[in-house]
Each structure stands twice: as C-alpha cells, then as structure tokens.
CSV table of C-alpha atoms in Angstrom, one decimal:
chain,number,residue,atom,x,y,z
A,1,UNK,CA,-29.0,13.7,15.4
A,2,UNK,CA,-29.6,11.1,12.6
A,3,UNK,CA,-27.1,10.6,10.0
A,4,UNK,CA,-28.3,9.4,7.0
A,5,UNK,CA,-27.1,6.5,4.9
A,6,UNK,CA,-27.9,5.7,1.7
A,7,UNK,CA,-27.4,2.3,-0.2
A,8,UNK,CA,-24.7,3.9,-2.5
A,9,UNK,CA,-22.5,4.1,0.4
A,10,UNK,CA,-22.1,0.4,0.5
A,11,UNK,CA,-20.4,0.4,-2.8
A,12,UNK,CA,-16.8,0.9,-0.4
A,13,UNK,CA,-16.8,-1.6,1.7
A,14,UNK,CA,-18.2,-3.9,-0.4
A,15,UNK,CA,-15.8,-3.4,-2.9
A,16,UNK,CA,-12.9,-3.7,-0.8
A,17,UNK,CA,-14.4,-7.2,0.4
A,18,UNK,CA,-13.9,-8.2,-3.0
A,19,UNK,CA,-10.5,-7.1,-3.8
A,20,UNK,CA,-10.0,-8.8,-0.4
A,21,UNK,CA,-11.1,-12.3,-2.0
A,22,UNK,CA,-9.6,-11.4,-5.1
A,23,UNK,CA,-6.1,-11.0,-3.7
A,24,UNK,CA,-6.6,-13.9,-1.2
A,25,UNK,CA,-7.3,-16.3,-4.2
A,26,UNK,CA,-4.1,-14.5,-6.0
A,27,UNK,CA,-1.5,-14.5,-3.3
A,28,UNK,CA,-2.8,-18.3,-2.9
A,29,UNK,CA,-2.4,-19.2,-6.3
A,30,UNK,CA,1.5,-18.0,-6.0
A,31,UNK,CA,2.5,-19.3,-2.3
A,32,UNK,CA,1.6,-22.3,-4.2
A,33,UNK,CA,3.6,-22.1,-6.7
A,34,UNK,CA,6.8,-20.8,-4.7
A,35,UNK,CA,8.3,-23.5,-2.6
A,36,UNK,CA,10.1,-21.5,-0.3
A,37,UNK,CA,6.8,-20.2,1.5
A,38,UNK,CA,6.4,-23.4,3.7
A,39,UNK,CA,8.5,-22.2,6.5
A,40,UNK,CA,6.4,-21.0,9.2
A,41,UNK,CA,6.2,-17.4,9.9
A,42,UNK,CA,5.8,-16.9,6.1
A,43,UNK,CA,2.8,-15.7,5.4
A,44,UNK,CA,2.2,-11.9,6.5
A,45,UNK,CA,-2.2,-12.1,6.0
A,46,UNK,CA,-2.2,-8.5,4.2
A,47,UNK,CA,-4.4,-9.3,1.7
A,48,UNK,CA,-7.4,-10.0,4.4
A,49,UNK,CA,-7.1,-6.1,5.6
A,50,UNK,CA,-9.5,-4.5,2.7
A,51,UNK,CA,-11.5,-7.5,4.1
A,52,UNK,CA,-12.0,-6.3,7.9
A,53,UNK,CA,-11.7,-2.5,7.6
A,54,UNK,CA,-14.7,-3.1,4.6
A,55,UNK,CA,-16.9,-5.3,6.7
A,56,UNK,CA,-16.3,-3.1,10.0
A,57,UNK,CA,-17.7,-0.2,7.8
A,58,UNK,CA,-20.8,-2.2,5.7
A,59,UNK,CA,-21.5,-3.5,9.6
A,60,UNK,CA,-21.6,0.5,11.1
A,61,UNK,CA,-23.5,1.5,7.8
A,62,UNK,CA,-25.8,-1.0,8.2
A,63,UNK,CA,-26.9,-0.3,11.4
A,64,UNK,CA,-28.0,3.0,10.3
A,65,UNK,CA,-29.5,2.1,6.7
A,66,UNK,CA,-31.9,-0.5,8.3
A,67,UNK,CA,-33.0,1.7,11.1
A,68,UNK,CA,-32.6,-1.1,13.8
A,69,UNK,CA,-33.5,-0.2,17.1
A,70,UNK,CA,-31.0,0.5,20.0
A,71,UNK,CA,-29.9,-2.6,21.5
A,72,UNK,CA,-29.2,-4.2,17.9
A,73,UNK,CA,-27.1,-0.6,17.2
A,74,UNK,CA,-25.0,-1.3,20.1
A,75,UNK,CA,-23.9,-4.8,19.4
A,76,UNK,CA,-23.2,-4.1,15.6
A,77,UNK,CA,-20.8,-1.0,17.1
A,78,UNK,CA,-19.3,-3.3,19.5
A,79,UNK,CA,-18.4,-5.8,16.5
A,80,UNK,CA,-17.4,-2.8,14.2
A,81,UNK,CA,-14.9,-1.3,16.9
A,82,UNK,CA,-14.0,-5.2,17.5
A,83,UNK,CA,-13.2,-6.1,13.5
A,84,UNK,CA,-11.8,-2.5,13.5
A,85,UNK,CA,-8.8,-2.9,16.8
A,86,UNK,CA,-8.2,-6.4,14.7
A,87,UNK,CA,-7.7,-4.6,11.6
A,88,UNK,CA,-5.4,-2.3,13.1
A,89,UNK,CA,-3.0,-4.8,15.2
A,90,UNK,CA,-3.3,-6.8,11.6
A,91,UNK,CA,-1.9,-3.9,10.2
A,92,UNK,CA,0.7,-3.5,12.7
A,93,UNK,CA,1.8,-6.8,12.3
A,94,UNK,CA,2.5,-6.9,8.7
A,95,UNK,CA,4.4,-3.6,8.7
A,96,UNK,CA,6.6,-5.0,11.7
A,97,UNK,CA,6.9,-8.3,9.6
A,98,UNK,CA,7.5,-6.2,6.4
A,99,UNK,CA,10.3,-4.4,8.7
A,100,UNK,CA,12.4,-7.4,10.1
A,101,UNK,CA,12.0,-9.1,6.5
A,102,UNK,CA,13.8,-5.9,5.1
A,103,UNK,CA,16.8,-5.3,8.1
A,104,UNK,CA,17.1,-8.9,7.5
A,105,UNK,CA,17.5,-8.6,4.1
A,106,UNK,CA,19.9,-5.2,4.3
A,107,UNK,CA,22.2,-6.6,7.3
A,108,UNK,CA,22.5,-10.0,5.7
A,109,UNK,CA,26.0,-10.9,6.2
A,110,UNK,CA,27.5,-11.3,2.4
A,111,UNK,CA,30.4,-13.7,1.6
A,112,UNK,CA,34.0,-12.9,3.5
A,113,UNK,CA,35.5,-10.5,2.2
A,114,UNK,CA,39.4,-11.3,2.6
A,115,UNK,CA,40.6,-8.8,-0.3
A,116,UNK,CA,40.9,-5.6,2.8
C-alpha cells in the first residue's frame, strides 16, 4: 500500500525546526544574561525537542515524497526511529530534571524556626 505525501505536509516539521532555532537563539540570549546558569547541570536542552521530533518526521516524509527506492527507505527509517528514541529519552530527561528542580525547590529547608 502506498501512502501518499504531499509537499504541504512538510509545513510541520519544518516549522517546528524553526521555533526550535528560534527558542535556542532565545533561551541563549538569556542564560547569558543570568549569571547563575554556569553551574553545571544547568541547562535542561528543551528547546532542541521541536528540533528532533520535526526532523525525524521531514526525514519519514521524505522518504515517501521522493519516491526513493528500498534500501535508501530503510536507512532514512532507521535514522527516523534513531532521532525519534533520542527525542523521547530527551524528553524524559527534562521532565525528570524539571521534577528534582521542583522537590528541590518545595523541600528546601527554610530558615529555623525557634518561635514553636
């Protein structure tokens, strides 16, 4: 069965490829500007997930818009399914980062309280 593909359907993933710069170039501009970003461990990469889902999706589209014969079909899968599993352990990461930054924050210890 052939699925069709049709340049339109490009308009996605490219898009999210540049809202993936876009935010890269943003989130850049303002690490920069914060000073308490240089410890290590800091930086949490979200803004490069648009970025891999988009190009895992132009690369599967691709392979059906251009035709290409089988062998070349199966090596663009194999890198789509690759940049996809990245995208998802990317994802994983910044939710578990996102997690420990916020128990950290709740169960920070406050000042003594010696009033009790």
């Amino acid at each position: 069965m052939q699925l069709t593909v049709h340049w339109s359907d490009l308009w996605v993933p490219a898009s999210m490829i540049v809202l993936s710069v876009i935010l890269s170039l943003v989130t850049r501009q303002r690490r920069h500007r914060r000073k308490a970003t240089v410890r290590r461990g800091s930086r949490t990469h979200w803004e490069w997930l648009p970025f891999t889902f988009g190009l895992a999706t132009a690369l599967g589209e691709l392979s059906f818009l251009l035709d290409l014969p089988d062998p070349w079909t199966t090596i663009i899968d194999v890198m789509a399914r690759a940049l996809a599993l990245t995208t998802g352990f990317m994802v994983f990461r910044t939710v578990f980062i996102l997690f420990m930054r916020g128990t950290r924050r709740v169960f920070r210890r406050r000042g003594a309280d010696t009033s009790i």
